[in-house]
Coordinates of C-alpha atoms and ligand atoms in Angstrom, one line a residue:
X1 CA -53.8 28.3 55.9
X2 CA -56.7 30.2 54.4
X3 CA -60.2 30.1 54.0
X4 CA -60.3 29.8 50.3
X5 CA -57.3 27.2 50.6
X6 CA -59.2 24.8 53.0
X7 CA -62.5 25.0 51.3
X8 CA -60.9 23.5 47.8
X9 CA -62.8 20.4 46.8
X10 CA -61.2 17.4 44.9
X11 CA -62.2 16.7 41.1
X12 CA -65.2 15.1 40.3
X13 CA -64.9 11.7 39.5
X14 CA -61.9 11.3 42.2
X15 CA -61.0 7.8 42.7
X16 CA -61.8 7.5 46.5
X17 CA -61.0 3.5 48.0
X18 CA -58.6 1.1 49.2
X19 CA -55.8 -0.8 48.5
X20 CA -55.0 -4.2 49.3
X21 CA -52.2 -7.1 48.2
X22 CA -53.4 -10.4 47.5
X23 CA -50.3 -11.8 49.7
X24 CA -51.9 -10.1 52.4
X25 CA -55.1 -10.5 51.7
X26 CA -56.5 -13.9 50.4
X27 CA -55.4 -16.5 52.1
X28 CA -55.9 -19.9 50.6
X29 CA -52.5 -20.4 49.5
X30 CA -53.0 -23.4 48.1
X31 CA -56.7 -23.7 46.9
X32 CA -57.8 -24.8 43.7
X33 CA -53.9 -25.6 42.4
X34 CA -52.3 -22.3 43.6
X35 CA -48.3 -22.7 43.9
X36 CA -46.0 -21.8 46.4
X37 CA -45.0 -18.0 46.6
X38 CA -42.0 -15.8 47.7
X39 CA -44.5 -14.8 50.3
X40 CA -46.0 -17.8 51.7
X41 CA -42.1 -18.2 53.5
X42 CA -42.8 -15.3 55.4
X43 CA -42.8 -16.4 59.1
X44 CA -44.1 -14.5 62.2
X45 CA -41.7 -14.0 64.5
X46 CA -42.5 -12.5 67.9
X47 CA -40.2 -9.3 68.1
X48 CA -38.1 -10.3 70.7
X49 CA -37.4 -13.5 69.0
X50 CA -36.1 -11.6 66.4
X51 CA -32.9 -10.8 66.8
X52 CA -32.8 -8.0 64.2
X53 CA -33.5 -10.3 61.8
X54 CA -36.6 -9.5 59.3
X55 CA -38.2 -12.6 58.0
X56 CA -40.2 -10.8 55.5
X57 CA -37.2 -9.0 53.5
X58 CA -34.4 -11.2 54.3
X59 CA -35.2 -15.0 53.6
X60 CA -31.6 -17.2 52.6
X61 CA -31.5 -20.6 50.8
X62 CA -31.3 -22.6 54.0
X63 CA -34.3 -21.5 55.6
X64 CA -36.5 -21.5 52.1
X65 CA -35.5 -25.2 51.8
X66 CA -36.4 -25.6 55.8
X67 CA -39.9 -23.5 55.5
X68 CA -40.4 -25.8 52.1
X69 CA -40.1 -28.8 53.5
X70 CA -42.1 -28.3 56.0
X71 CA -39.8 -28.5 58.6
X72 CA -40.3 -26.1 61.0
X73 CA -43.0 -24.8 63.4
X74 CA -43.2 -21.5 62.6
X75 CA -46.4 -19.7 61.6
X76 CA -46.7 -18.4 58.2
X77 CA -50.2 -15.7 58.6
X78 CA -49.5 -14.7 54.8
X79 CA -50.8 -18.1 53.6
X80 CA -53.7 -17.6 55.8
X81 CA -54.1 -13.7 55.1
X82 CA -57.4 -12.8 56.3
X83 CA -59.7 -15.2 54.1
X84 CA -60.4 -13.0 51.6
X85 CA -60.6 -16.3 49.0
X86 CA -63.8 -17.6 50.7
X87 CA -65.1 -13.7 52.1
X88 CA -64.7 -11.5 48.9
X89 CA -68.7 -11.3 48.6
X90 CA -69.1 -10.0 52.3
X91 CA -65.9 -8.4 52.1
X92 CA -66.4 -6.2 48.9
X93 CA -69.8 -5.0 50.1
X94 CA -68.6 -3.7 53.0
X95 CA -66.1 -1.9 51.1
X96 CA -69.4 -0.5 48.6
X97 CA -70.9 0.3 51.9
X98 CA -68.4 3.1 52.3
X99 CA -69.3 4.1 48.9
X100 CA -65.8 3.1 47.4
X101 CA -64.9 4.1 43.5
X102 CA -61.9 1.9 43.3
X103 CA -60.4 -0.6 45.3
X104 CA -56.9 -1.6 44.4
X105 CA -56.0 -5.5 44.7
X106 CA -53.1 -7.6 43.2
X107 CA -53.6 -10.9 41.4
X108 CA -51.1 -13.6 42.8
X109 CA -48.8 -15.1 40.3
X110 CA -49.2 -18.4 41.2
X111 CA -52.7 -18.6 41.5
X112 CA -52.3 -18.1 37.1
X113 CA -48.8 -19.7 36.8
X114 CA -48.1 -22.0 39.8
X115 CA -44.2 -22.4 39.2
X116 CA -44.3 -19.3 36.7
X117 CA -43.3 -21.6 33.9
X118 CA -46.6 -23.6 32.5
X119 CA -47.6 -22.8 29.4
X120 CA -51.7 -23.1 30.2
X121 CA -52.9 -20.7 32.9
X122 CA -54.4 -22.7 36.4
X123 CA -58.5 -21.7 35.0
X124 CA -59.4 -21.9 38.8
X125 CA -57.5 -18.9 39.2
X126 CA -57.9 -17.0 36.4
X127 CA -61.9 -17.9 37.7
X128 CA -61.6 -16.4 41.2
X129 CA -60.7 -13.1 39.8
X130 CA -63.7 -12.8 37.3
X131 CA -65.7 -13.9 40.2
X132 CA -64.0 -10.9 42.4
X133 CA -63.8 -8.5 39.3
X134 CA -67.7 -8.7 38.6
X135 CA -68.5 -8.5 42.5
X136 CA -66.7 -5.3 42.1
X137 CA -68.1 -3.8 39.1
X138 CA -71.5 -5.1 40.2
X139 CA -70.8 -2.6 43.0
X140 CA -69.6 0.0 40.8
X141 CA -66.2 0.0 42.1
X142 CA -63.3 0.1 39.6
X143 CA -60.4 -2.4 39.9
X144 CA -57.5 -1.1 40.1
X145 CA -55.2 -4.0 39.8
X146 CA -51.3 -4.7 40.6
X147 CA -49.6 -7.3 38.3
X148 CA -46.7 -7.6 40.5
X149 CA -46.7 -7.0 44.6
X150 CA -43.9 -8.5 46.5
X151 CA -44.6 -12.5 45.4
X152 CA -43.5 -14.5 43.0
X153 CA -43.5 -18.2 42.4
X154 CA -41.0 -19.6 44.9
X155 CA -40.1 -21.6 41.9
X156 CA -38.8 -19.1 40.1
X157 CA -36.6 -18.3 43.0
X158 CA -35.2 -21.7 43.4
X159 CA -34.6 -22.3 39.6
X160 CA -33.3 -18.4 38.5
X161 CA -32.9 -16.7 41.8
X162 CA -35.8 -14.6 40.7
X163 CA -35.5 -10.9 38.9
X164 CA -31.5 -11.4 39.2
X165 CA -32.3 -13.8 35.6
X166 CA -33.0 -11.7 32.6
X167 CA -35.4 -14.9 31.8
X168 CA -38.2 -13.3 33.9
X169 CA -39.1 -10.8 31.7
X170 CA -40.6 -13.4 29.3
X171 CA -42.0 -14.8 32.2
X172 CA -43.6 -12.0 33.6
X173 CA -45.3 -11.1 30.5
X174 CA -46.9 -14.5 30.1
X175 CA -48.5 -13.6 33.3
X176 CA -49.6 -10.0 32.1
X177 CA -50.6 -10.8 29.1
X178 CA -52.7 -13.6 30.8
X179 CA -54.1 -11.2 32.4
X180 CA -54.6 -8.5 30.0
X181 CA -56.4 -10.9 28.0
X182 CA -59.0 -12.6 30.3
X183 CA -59.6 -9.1 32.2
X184 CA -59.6 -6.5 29.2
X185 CA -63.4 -5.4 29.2
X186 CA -63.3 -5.3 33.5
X187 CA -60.0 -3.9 34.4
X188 CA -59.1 -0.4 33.2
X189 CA -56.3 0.5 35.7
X190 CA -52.9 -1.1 36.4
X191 CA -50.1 -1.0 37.8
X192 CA -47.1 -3.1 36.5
X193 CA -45.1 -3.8 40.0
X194 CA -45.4 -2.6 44.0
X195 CA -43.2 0.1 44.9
X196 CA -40.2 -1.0 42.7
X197 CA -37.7 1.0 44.7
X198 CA -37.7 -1.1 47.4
X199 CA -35.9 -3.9 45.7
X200 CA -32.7 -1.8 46.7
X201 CA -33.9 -2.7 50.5
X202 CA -35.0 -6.2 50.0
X203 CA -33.6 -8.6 47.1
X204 CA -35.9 -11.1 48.6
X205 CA -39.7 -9.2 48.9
X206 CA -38.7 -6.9 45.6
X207 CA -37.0 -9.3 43.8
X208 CA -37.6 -13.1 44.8
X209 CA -33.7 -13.0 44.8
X210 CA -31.8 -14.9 47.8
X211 CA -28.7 -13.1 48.6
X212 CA -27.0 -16.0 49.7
X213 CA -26.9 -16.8 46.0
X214 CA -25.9 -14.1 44.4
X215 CA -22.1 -13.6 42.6
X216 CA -21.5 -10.2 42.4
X217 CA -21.7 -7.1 44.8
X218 CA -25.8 -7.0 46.4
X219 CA -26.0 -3.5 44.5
X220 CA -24.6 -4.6 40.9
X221 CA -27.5 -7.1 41.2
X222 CA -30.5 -5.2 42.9
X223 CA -29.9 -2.5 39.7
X224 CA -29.6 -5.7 37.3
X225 CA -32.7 -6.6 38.7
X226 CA -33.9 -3.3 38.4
X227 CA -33.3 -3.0 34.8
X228 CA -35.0 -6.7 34.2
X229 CA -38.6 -5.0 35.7
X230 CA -38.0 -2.0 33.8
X231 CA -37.9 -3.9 30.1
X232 CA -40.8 -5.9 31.6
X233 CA -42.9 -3.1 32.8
X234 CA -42.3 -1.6 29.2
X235 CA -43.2 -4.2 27.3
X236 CA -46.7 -4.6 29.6
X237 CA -46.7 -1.3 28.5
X238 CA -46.7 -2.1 25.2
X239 CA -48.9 -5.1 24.9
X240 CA -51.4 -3.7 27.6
X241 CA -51.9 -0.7 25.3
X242 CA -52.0 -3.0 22.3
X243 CA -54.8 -5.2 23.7
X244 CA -56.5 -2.3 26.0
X245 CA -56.4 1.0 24.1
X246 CA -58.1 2.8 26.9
X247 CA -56.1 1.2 29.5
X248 CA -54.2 3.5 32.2
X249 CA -50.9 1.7 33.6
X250 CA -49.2 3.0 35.7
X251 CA -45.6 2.3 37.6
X252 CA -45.5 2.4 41.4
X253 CA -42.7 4.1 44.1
X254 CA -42.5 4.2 47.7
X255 CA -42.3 7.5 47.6
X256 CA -39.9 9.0 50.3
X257 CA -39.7 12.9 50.7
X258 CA -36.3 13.6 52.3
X259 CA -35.7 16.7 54.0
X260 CA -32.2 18.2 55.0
X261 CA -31.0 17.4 58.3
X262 CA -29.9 21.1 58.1
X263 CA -29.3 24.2 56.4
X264 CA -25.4 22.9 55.4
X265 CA -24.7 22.5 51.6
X266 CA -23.6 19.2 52.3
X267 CA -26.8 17.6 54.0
X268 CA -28.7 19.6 51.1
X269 CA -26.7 17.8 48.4
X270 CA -26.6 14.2 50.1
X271 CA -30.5 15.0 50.2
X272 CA -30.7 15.8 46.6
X273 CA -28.7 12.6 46.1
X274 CA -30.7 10.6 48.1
X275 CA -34.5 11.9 46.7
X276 CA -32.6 11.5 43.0
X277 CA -32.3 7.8 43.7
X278 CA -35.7 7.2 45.0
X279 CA -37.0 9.6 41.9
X280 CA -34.7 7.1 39.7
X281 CA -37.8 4.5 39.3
X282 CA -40.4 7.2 37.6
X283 CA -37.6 8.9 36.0
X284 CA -36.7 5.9 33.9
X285 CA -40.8 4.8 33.8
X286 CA -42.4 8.4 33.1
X287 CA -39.4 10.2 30.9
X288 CA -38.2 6.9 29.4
X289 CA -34.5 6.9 29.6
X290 CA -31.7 5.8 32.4
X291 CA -31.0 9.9 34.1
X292 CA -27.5 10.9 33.6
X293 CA -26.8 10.7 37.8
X294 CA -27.5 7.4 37.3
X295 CA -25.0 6.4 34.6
X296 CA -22.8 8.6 37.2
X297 CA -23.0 6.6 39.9
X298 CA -22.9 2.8 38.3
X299 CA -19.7 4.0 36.8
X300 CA -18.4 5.2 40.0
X301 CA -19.6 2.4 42.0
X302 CA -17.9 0.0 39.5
X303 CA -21.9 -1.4 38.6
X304 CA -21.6 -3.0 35.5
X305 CA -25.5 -3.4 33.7
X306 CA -25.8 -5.9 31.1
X307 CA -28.5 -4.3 28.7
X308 CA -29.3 -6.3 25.5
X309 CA -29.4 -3.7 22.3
X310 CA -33.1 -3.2 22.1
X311 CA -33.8 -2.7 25.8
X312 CA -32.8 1.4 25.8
X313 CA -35.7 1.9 23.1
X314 CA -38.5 -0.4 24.6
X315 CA -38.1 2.0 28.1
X316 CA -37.9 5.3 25.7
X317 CA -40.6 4.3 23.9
X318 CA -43.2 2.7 26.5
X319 CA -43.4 4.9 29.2
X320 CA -46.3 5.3 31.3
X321 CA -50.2 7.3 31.9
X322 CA -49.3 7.6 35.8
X323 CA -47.1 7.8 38.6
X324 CA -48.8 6.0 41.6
X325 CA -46.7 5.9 45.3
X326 CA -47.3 5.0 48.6
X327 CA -46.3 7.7 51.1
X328 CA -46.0 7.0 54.9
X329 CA -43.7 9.3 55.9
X330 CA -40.7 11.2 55.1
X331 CA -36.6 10.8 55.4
X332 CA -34.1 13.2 56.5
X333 CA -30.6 12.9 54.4
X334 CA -27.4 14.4 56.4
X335 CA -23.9 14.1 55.1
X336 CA -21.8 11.7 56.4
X337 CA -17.9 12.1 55.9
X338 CA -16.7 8.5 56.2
X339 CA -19.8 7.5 53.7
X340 CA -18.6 8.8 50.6
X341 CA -21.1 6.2 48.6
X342 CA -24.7 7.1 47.7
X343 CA -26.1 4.2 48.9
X344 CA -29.9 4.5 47.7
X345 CA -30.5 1.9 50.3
X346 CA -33.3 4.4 51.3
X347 CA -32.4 3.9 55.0
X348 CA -32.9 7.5 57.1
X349 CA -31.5 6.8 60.5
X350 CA -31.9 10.4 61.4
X351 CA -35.0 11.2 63.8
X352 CA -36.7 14.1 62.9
X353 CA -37.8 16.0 66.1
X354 CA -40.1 17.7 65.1
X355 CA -42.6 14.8 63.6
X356 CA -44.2 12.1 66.0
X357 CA -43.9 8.8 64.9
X358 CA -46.4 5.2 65.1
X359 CA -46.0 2.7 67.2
X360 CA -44.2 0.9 64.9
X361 CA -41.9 4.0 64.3
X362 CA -42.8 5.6 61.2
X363 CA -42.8 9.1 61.6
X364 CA -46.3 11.3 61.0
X365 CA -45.8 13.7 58.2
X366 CA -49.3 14.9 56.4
X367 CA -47.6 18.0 55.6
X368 CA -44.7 16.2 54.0
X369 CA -47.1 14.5 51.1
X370 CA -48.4 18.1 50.1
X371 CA -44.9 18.6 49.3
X372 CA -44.4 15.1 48.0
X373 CA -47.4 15.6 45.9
X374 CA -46.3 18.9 44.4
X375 CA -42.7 18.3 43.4
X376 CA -43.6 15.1 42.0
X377 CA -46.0 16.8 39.6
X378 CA -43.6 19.9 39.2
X379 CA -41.0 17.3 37.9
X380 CA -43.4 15.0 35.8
X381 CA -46.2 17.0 35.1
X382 CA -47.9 13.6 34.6
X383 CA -51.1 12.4 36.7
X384 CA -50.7 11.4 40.3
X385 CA -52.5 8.2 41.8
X386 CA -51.9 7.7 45.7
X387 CA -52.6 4.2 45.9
X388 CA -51.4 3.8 49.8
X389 CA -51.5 6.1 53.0
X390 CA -52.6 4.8 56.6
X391 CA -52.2 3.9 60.6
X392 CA -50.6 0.9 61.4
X393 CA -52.0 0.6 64.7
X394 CA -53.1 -1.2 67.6
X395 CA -56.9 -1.1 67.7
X396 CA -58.9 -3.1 70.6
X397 CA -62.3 -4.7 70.1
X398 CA -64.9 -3.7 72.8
X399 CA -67.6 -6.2 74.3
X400 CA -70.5 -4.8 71.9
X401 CA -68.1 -4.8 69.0
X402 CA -67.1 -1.2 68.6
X403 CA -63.4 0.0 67.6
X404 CA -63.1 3.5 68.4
X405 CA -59.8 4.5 66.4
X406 CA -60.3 8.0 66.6
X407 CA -56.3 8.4 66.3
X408 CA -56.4 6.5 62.3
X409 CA -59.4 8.9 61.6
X410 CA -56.8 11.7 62.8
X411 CA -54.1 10.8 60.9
X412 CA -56.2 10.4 57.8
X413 CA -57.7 13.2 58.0
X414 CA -54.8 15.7 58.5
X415 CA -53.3 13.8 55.4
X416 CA -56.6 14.6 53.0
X417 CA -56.6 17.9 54.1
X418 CA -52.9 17.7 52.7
X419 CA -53.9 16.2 50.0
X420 CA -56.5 18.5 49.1
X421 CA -54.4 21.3 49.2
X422 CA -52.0 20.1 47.0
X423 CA -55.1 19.9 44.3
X424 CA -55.9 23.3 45.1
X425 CA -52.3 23.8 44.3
X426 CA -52.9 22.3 40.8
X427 CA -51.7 18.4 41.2
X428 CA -53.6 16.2 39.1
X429 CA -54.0 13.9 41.4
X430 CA -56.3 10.8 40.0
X431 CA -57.4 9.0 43.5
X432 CA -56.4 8.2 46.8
X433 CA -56.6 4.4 48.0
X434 CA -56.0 4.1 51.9
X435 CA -54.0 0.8 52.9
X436 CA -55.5 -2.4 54.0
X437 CA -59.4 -0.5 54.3
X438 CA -59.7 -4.4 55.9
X439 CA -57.1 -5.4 58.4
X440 CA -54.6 -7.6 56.8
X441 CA -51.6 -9.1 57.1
X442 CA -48.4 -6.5 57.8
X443 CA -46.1 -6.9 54.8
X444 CA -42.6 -5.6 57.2
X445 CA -43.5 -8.1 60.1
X446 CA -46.1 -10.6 59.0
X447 CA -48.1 -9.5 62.2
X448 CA -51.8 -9.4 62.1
X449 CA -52.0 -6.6 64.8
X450 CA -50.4 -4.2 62.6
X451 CA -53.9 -3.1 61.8
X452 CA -54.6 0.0 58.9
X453 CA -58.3 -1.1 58.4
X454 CA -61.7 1.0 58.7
X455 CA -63.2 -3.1 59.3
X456 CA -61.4 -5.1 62.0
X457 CA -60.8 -8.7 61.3
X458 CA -61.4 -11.3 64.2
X459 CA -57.6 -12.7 63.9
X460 CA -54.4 -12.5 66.0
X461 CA -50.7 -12.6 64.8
X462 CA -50.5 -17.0 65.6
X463 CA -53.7 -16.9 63.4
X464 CA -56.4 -17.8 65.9
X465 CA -59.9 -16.0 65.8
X466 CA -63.5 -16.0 64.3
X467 CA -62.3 -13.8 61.2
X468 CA -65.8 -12.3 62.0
X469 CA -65.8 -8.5 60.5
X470 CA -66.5 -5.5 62.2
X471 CA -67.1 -2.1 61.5
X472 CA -64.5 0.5 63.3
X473 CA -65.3 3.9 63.9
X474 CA -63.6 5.0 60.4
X475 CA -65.5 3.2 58.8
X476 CA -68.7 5.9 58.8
X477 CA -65.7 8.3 59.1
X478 CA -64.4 7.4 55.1
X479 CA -67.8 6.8 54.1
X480 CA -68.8 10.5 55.0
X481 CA -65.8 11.5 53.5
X482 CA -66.3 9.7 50.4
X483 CA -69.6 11.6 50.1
X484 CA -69.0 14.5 50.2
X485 CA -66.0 13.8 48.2
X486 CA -63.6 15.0 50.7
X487 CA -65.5 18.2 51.2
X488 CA -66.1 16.7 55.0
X489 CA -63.6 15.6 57.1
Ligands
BG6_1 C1 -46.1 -0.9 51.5 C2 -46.4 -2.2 50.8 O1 -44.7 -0.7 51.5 O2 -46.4 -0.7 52.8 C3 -47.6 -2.9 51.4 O3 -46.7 -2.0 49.5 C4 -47.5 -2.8 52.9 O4 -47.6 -4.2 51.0 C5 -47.6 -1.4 53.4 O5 -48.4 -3.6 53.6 C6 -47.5 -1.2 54.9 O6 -46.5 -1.8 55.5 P1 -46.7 -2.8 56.7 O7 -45.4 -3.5 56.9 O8 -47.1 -2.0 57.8 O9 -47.8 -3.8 56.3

């Protein structure tokens, strides 16, 4: 690495903050006539309890009815979050404190639409967002705000086994345009839905879809699915550009870099295979149309979509300003002779030794989002927005209420200076929103101890604790880096 490399600064105007899901988040799941959500039925389960069973992405219709009916004794910390409802005040100007741009945040569904299918929005929630909206731009920060993140009304579970029903779109865009609406002069970016891809791993988080209920294969209906949020995202596209002409939306990835397990042809094709299916999402969102390995593979696969006649042109002709991802690590595709599928399932099993990996085993790659970074502009030449990169960690609270978690200011660190590299490279990268920049509740495992934040939260995983806030040693850490926009590290 050079001198002149290293010393690259990042735009001005680069959208430094955080990123948070109200699931997560809030907490008061059912204030002021908020319904039931997908993700208010996601127990915490100690790990060796679990039995290689994940709560969070793998919910059937038996235990929904049992967590519904209140018949169980669980603990559900995503109805809890971390208080966010009652703390937004203290909590957003801690968040100015670090000298934030842009802090991303999600509006739940069913604070709007409790079941998804009134026709007149819940005011009370449609209120808390002003009220968090203006503390924000009282601050100066800019919302950037996810219509969709891994909730939906329960409801709409029960009744239409979620995305699997074409009837969501409509539903959906009663929601955006809701939203749209009420928020057009405070809200200038969005993002239609949380890493979309992912619905190939969970039905249940992605999708609000039960497996136990579903006819066909898990794949024919995870890509019907898929196609439902596509039309949908388009047609927010559409309206939010009608109502909001100088509105920036956005579609989201998890974006997974895979490397070759080896120098062989055939680990280098099943790796092309494999990044083509996670590159499927912005390929249909950014360029507009289904890509031709694609139409390969359903007809190989014997996937069958049902498409009404207008849906092809909605996607061509709504695409979207940005590609936004999350990137925590990267993937390593090998060929496997008795797998002759493609299963996008977006499952690496293969370590890569040369990477070290979290506690929760995610494997450390700064280096691999300079390379995520670049091909994804190479292929889309569009603008980039990182809206999640961070530590899951343990972090311990000292008697005089320090957190020294010098190892999350390491491993941010080596991923800006990635990041800033790949600008000096020519990515047009927007901003870069670090996960939960206030513990909250772990989306995978529903633990509270999961921790990405630069403030610690007060709170462990069965939900006891002060919620009192405290500053961590990141937190002068980002502010400095923030800035000197990135110029310090
Ligand atoms: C992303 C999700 O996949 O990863 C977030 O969009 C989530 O909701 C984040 O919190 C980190 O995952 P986890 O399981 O460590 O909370």
């Amino acid at each position: 690495m050079t001198k002149q490399e290293t010393k690259q600064a990042f735009p001005a105007g680069f959208l430094w903050g955080g990123a948070t899901a109200a699931n997560q988040l809030e907490g008061a799941f059912d204030a002021d006539g908020k319904g039931l959500s997908t993700s208010d039925m996601a127990p915490f389960v100690p790990k060796e309890l679990r039995n290689g069973k994940d709560f969070t992405f793998d919910v059937n219709s038996v235990e929904l009815e049992e967590f519904l009916g209140g018949n169980t004794d669980v603990y559900f910390p995503k109805r809890n979050g971390v208080d966010f409802y009652h703390r937004y005040k203290e909590d957003i100007a801690m968040f100015a404190e670090m000298g934030f741009k842009v802090l991303r945040i999600s509006m739940a569904w069913t604070r709007i639409f409790p079941t998804g299918e009134e026709e007149v929005p819940n005011e009370a929630g449609l209120a808390f967002y002003d009220n968090v909206l203006d503390e924000l731009l009282k601050h100066n920060i800019e919302p950037l705000v996810t219509i969709s993140h891994y909730e939906m009304p329960v409801h709409l579970t029960q009744k239409y086994n979620g995305w699997e029903d074409r009837r969501l779109i409509d539903l959906y865009l009663k929601f955006a345009n809701t939203l749209f609406d009420r928020y057009k002069d405070k809200v200038k970016y969005w993002i239609t839905f949380n890493e979309m891809n992912m619905i190939l791993t969970s039905l249940y988080t992605g999708g609000g879809i039960l497996e136990d209920k579903i006819k066909g294969s898990k794949e024919q209906v995870a890509y019907q699915a898929t196609h439902h949020q596509f039309v949908a995202s388009a047609l927010a596209v559409k309206s939010g550009k009608e109502k909001m002409p100088n509105a920036q939306i956005g579609c989201m990835i998890c974006r997974l870099e895979t490397y070759a397990a080896s120098s062989k042809p055939e680990d280098v094709l099943q790796t092309l295979k494999e990044d083509q299916m996670n590159l499927f999402y912005p390929e249909v969102q950014a360029r507009g149309e289904y890509p031709s390995y694609m139409n390969r593979y359903f007809e190989e696969n014997g996937i069958e979509l049902v498409k009404e006649p207008e849906d092809d042109a909605i996607i061509k002709d709504n695409t979207v300003d940005f590609i936004a991802f999350s990137y925590y690590m990267t993937y390593i595709g090998k060929y496997d002779p008795n797998d002759n599928s493609n299963s996008g399932m977006l499952v690496s099993q293969v370590k890569n030794p040369h990477l070290e990996v979290t506690e929760w085993g995610w494997p450390i790659d700064p280096i691999g989002l300079r390379v995520a970074l670049n091909r994804l502009y190479d292929r889309y030449r569009m603008p980039l927005f990182i809206v999640e990169n961070g530590l899951g960690a343990t972090d311990k609270l000292e008697e005089d209420g320090s957190i020294h978690d010098t190892y999350r200011i390491d491993y941010l660190r080596r991923h800006i200076e990635q990041m800033r590299e790949a600008v000096a490279d020519g990515v047009d990268l927007m901003g870069f929103t670090s996960w939960g920049p206030i513990d909250i509740i772990s989306c995978s495992t529903s633990e509270m101890g999961k921790r990405y934040g630069f403030i610690y939260v007060d709170q462990d995983n069965a939900g006891n604790g002060t919620l009192q806030r405290y500053r961590k040693d990141s937190f002068d850490w980002y502010k400095q880096v923030i800035e000197s926009n990135g110029q310090i590290l």
